[in-house]
Amino acid sequence: MKIHSIALLALVSMAAFSTTAQAGPHGMPGMMFGGGPGPGLMLEHMADHLDLDDAQRESVRNILEAAKPEIEALREQFRANREALDALDASDSAYSAELNNLAISNGQLATEGTLLFTRIRTEVHAVLTEEQREKLARSKERMRQAFERRMQRS
């Protein structure tokens, strides 16, 4: 249970570092639904970095638990779409229509995910002090700059 809560909080921390979902493999929002470094480690790092007290940690945990059903539903819908995309047959006469429908569905799911994680981020930010929000903003900027440097090297 604790690990699951930590994983969910890590998802929120990732959402806190970006306001929109970025496309990943198979049209899935990249960091929103897994992948990358261990979420538990990211959560602990964020909580320690921002010096969250026990009450703040509990508040964030409650926010995440409340959003858990929505997160799981989006994850399942993306999984189903990914499987449907993988199963498409390019020689099928309905291929273009099915592909178009899945693309529209993925776009709608990405929009829902962006709105969900923005809502979660807003709720989490309300738990933070002004100093913690400023520290988080500085961290977000450092991460953005590091990402840009990595992209320039590629």
PDB file of C-alpha atoms in Angstrom:
ATOM      1  CA  MET A   1       0.000   0.000   0.000  1.00  0.00           C
ATOM      2  CA  LYS A   2       2.773   2.413   0.939  1.00  0.00           C
ATOM      3  CA  ILE A   3       4.693   1.657  -2.266  1.00  0.00           C
ATOM      4  CA  HIS A   4       1.546   2.157  -4.340  1.00  0.00           C
ATOM      5  CA  SER A   5       0.935   5.531  -2.676  1.00  0.00           C
ATOM      6  CA  ILE A   6       4.541   6.474  -3.310  1.00  0.00           C
ATOM      7  CA  ALA A   7       4.187   5.527  -6.975  1.00  0.00           C
ATOM      8  CA  LEU A   8       1.083   7.667  -7.315  1.00  0.00           C
ATOM      9  CA  LEU A   9       2.751  10.621  -5.616  1.00  0.00           C
ATOM     10  CA  ALA A  10       5.670  10.249  -7.988  1.00  0.00           C
ATOM     11  CA  LEU A  11       3.239  10.520 -10.882  1.00  0.00           C
ATOM     12  CA  VAL A  12       1.975  13.781  -9.425  1.00  0.00           C
ATOM     13  CA  SER A  13       5.499  15.048  -8.981  1.00  0.00           C
ATOM     14  CA  MET A  14       6.143  14.296 -12.635  1.00  0.00           C
ATOM     15  CA  ALA A  15       2.962  16.137 -13.532  1.00  0.00           C
ATOM     16  CA  ALA A  16       4.132  19.050 -11.427  1.00  0.00           C
ATOM     17  CA  PHE A  17       7.140  19.348 -13.704  1.00  0.00           C
ATOM     18  CA  SER A  18       5.029  19.616 -16.846  1.00  0.00           C
ATOM     19  CA  THR A  19       1.664  21.124 -17.637  1.00  0.00           C
ATOM     20  CA  THR A  20       0.908  19.035 -20.687  1.00  0.00           C
ATOM     21  CA  ALA A  21       1.218  15.419 -21.612  1.00  0.00           C
ATOM     22  CA  GLN A  22       4.012  14.752 -24.033  1.00  0.00           C
ATOM     23  CA  ALA A  23       3.567  11.982 -26.549  1.00  0.00           C
ATOM     24  CA  GLY A  24       5.431   8.774 -25.901  1.00  0.00           C
ATOM     25  CA  PRO A  25       5.431   5.394 -27.638  1.00  0.00           C
ATOM     26  CA  HIS A  26       2.123   4.371 -29.200  1.00  0.00           C
ATOM     27  CA  GLY A  27       0.709   7.860 -28.593  1.00  0.00           C
ATOM     28  CA  MET A  28       0.689   7.429 -24.823  1.00  0.00           C
ATOM     29  CA  PRO A  29       1.568  10.388 -22.663  1.00  0.00           C
ATOM     30  CA  GLY A  30       5.183   9.797 -21.799  1.00  0.00           C
ATOM     31  CA  MET A  31       5.725  10.133 -18.078  1.00  0.00           C
ATOM     32  CA  MET A  32       2.126  10.128 -16.960  1.00  0.00           C
ATOM     33  CA  PHE A  33       1.616   6.407 -17.087  1.00  0.00           C
ATOM     34  CA  GLY A  34       4.952   4.960 -16.154  1.00  0.00           C
ATOM     35  CA  GLY A  35       8.381   4.627 -17.642  1.00  0.00           C
ATOM     36  CA  GLY A  36      11.463   6.499 -16.620  1.00  0.00           C
ATOM     37  CA  PRO A  37      13.189   6.220 -13.255  1.00  0.00           C
ATOM     38  CA  GLY A  38      11.528   4.522 -10.315  1.00  0.00           C
ATOM     39  CA  PRO A  39       8.533   6.568  -9.171  1.00  0.00           C
ATOM     40  CA  GLY A  40       9.119   5.760  -5.511  1.00  0.00           C
ATOM     41  CA  LEU A  41      12.580   7.251  -5.698  1.00  0.00           C
ATOM     42  CA  MET A  42      11.266  10.345  -7.449  1.00  0.00           C
ATOM     43  CA  LEU A  43       8.609  10.827  -4.772  1.00  0.00           C
ATOM     44  CA  GLU A  44      11.047  10.467  -1.916  1.00  0.00           C
ATOM     45  CA  HIS A  45      13.462  12.834  -3.628  1.00  0.00           C
ATOM     46  CA  MET A  46      10.710  15.410  -4.198  1.00  0.00           C
ATOM     47  CA  ALA A  47       9.336  15.109  -0.662  1.00  0.00           C
ATOM     48  CA  ASP A  48      12.808  15.386   0.826  1.00  0.00           C
ATOM     49  CA  HIS A  49      13.862  18.146  -1.563  1.00  0.00           C
ATOM     50  CA  LEU A  50      10.811  20.234  -0.668  1.00  0.00           C
ATOM     51  CA  ASP A  51      11.001  19.322   3.027  1.00  0.00           C
ATOM     52  CA  LEU A  52       7.389  18.162   3.156  1.00  0.00           C
ATOM     53  CA  ASP A  53       6.209  17.622   6.702  1.00  0.00           C
ATOM     54  CA  ASP A  54       4.124  14.634   7.744  1.00  0.00           C
ATOM     55  CA  ALA A  55       0.839  16.509   7.345  1.00  0.00           C
ATOM     56  CA  GLN A  56       1.774  17.605   3.815  1.00  0.00           C
ATOM     57  CA  ARG A  57       2.802  14.085   2.865  1.00  0.00           C
ATOM     58  CA  GLU A  58      -0.514  12.759   4.148  1.00  0.00           C
ATOM     59  CA  SER A  59      -2.468  15.465   2.295  1.00  0.00           C
ATOM     60  CA  VAL A  60      -0.692  14.665  -0.954  1.00  0.00           C
ATOM     61  CA  ARG A  61      -1.253  10.944  -0.383  1.00  0.00           C
ATOM     62  CA  ASN A  62      -4.992  11.651   0.071  1.00  0.00           C
ATOM     63  CA  ILE A  63      -5.112  13.726  -3.118  1.00  0.00           C
ATOM     64  CA  LEU A  64      -3.503  10.882  -5.026  1.00  0.00           C
ATOM     65  CA  GLU A  65      -5.743   8.225  -3.538  1.00  0.00           C
ATOM     66  CA  ALA A  66      -8.785  10.260  -4.570  1.00  0.00           C
ATOM     67  CA  ALA A  67      -7.464  10.508  -8.150  1.00  0.00           C
ATOM     68  CA  LYS A  68      -6.370   6.872  -8.321  1.00  0.00           C
ATOM     69  CA  PRO A  69      -9.557   5.556 -10.019  1.00  0.00           C
ATOM     70  CA  GLU A  70      -9.297   8.205 -12.750  1.00  0.00           C
ATOM     71  CA  ILE A  71      -5.596   7.483 -13.287  1.00  0.00           C
ATOM     72  CA  GLU A  72      -6.238   3.754 -13.500  1.00  0.00           C
ATOM     73  CA  ALA A  73      -9.140   4.251 -15.937  1.00  0.00           C
ATOM     74  CA  LEU A  74      -6.981   6.380 -18.249  1.00  0.00           C
ATOM     75  CA  ARG A  75      -4.142   3.867 -18.036  1.00  0.00           C
ATOM     76  CA  GLU A  76      -6.537   1.050 -19.002  1.00  0.00           C
ATOM     77  CA  GLN A  77      -8.030   3.042 -21.891  1.00  0.00           C
ATOM     78  CA  PHE A  78      -4.563   3.826 -23.256  1.00  0.00           C
ATOM     79  CA  ARG A  79      -3.594   0.161 -22.930  1.00  0.00           C
ATOM     80  CA  ALA A  80      -6.705  -0.902 -24.850  1.00  0.00           C
ATOM     81  CA  ASN A  81      -6.007   1.656 -27.589  1.00  0.00           C
ATOM     82  CA  ARG A  82      -2.383   0.549 -27.832  1.00  0.00           C
ATOM     83  CA  GLU A  83      -3.479  -3.070 -28.232  1.00  0.00           C
ATOM     84  CA  ALA A  84      -6.068  -2.055 -30.844  1.00  0.00           C
ATOM     85  CA  LEU A  85      -3.387  -0.122 -32.771  1.00  0.00           C
ATOM     86  CA  ASP A  86      -1.062  -3.110 -32.647  1.00  0.00           C
ATOM     87  CA  ALA A  87      -3.858  -5.357 -33.949  1.00  0.00           C
ATOM     88  CA  LEU A  88      -4.748  -3.173 -36.950  1.00  0.00           C
ATOM     89  CA  ASP A  89      -4.234  -4.778 -40.349  1.00  0.00           C
ATOM     90  CA  ALA A  90      -3.032  -2.288 -42.945  1.00  0.00           C
ATOM     91  CA  SER A  91      -4.573  -4.404 -45.705  1.00  0.00           C
ATOM     92  CA  ASP A  92      -8.045  -4.245 -44.121  1.00  0.00           C
ATOM     93  CA  SER A  93     -10.497  -2.007 -45.998  1.00  0.00           C
ATOM     94  CA  ALA A  94     -11.533  -0.406 -42.680  1.00  0.00           C
ATOM     95  CA  TYR A  95      -7.915   0.306 -41.681  1.00  0.00           C
ATOM     96  CA  SER A  96      -8.014   4.077 -42.258  1.00  0.00           C
ATOM     97  CA  ALA A  97     -11.308   4.551 -40.432  1.00  0.00           C
ATOM     98  CA  GLU A  98     -10.191   2.420 -37.472  1.00  0.00           C
ATOM     99  CA  LEU A  99      -6.842   4.187 -37.325  1.00  0.00           C
ATOM    100  CA  ASN A 100      -8.572   7.568 -37.428  1.00  0.00           C
ATOM    101  CA  ASN A 101     -10.933   6.558 -34.602  1.00  0.00           C
ATOM    102  CA  LEU A 102      -8.045   5.366 -32.447  1.00  0.00           C
ATOM    103  CA  ALA A 103      -6.105   8.567 -33.134  1.00  0.00           C
ATOM    104  CA  ILE A 104      -9.109  10.648 -32.085  1.00  0.00           C
ATOM    105  CA  SER A 105      -9.549   8.513 -28.970  1.00  0.00           C
ATOM    106  CA  ASN A 106      -5.862   8.873 -28.051  1.00  0.00           C
ATOM    107  CA  GLY A 107      -6.154  12.635 -28.467  1.00  0.00           C
ATOM    108  CA  GLN A 108      -9.171  12.730 -26.182  1.00  0.00           C
ATOM    109  CA  LEU A 109      -7.402  10.561 -23.607  1.00  0.00           C
ATOM    110  CA  ALA A 110      -4.316  12.782 -23.735  1.00  0.00           C
ATOM    111  CA  THR A 111      -6.558  15.802 -23.130  1.00  0.00           C
ATOM    112  CA  GLU A 112      -8.249  14.058 -20.191  1.00  0.00           C
ATOM    113  CA  GLY A 113      -4.857  13.064 -18.777  1.00  0.00           C
ATOM    114  CA  THR A 114      -3.507  16.579 -19.109  1.00  0.00           C
ATOM    115  CA  LEU A 115      -6.548  18.017 -17.343  1.00  0.00           C
ATOM    116  CA  LEU A 116      -6.442  15.351 -14.634  1.00  0.00           C
ATOM    117  CA  PHE A 117      -2.770  15.837 -13.842  1.00  0.00           C
ATOM    118  CA  THR A 118      -3.114  19.605 -13.960  1.00  0.00           C
ATOM    119  CA  ARG A 119      -5.952  19.330 -11.438  1.00  0.00           C
ATOM    120  CA  ILE A 120      -3.848  17.048  -9.231  1.00  0.00           C
ATOM    121  CA  ARG A 121      -0.888  19.396  -9.511  1.00  0.00           C
ATOM    122  CA  THR A 122      -3.089  22.339  -8.512  1.00  0.00           C
ATOM    123  CA  GLU A 123      -4.354  20.431  -5.478  1.00  0.00           C
ATOM    124  CA  VAL A 124      -0.810  19.430  -4.495  1.00  0.00           C
ATOM    125  CA  HIS A 125       0.437  22.988  -4.944  1.00  0.00           C
ATOM    126  CA  ALA A 126      -2.264  24.169  -2.539  1.00  0.00           C
ATOM    127  CA  VAL A 127      -0.666  21.942   0.123  1.00  0.00           C
ATOM    128  CA  LEU A 128       2.787  23.457  -0.418  1.00  0.00           C
ATOM    129  CA  THR A 129       4.081  26.621   1.167  1.00  0.00           C
ATOM    130  CA  GLU A 130       5.092  29.534  -1.047  1.00  0.00           C
ATOM    131  CA  GLU A 131       8.749  28.673  -0.420  1.00  0.00           C
ATOM    132  CA  GLN A 132       8.158  25.049  -1.472  1.00  0.00           C
ATOM    133  CA  ARG A 133       6.337  26.152  -4.640  1.00  0.00           C
ATOM    134  CA  GLU A 134       9.245  28.451  -5.522  1.00  0.00           C
ATOM    135  CA  LYS A 135      11.722  25.648  -4.907  1.00  0.00           C
ATOM    136  CA  LEU A 136       9.640  23.325  -7.085  1.00  0.00           C
ATOM    137  CA  ALA A 137       9.563  25.944  -9.852  1.00  0.00           C
ATOM    138  CA  ARG A 138      13.354  26.254  -9.734  1.00  0.00           C
ATOM    139  CA  SER A 139      13.682  22.480  -9.924  1.00  0.00           C
ATOM    140  CA  LYS A 140      11.287  22.371 -12.858  1.00  0.00           C
ATOM    141  CA  GLU A 141      13.375  24.979 -14.676  1.00  0.00           C
ATOM    142  CA  ARG A 142      16.607  23.051 -14.011  1.00  0.00           C
ATOM    143  CA  MET A 143      14.982  19.871 -15.361  1.00  0.00           C
ATOM    144  CA  ARG A 144      13.779  21.715 -18.469  1.00  0.00           C
ATOM    145  CA  GLN A 145      17.263  23.088 -19.111  1.00  0.00           C
ATOM    146  CA  ALA A 146      18.874  19.674 -18.592  1.00  0.00           C
ATOM    147  CA  PHE A 147      16.363  18.136 -21.010  1.00  0.00           C
ATOM    148  CA  GLU A 148      17.140  20.802 -23.624  1.00  0.00           C
ATOM    149  CA  ARG A 149      20.878  20.150 -23.246  1.00  0.00           C
ATOM    150  CA  ARG A 150      20.344  16.411 -23.739  1.00  0.00           C
ATOM    151  CA  MET A 151      18.213  17.078 -26.817  1.00  0.00           C
ATOM    152  CA  GLN A 152      20.894  19.332 -28.307  1.00  0.00           C
ATOM    153  CA  ARG A 153      23.458  16.535 -27.927  1.00  0.00           C
ATOM    154  CA  SER A 154      21.226  14.042 -29.719  1.00  0.00           C
TER     155      SER A 154
END
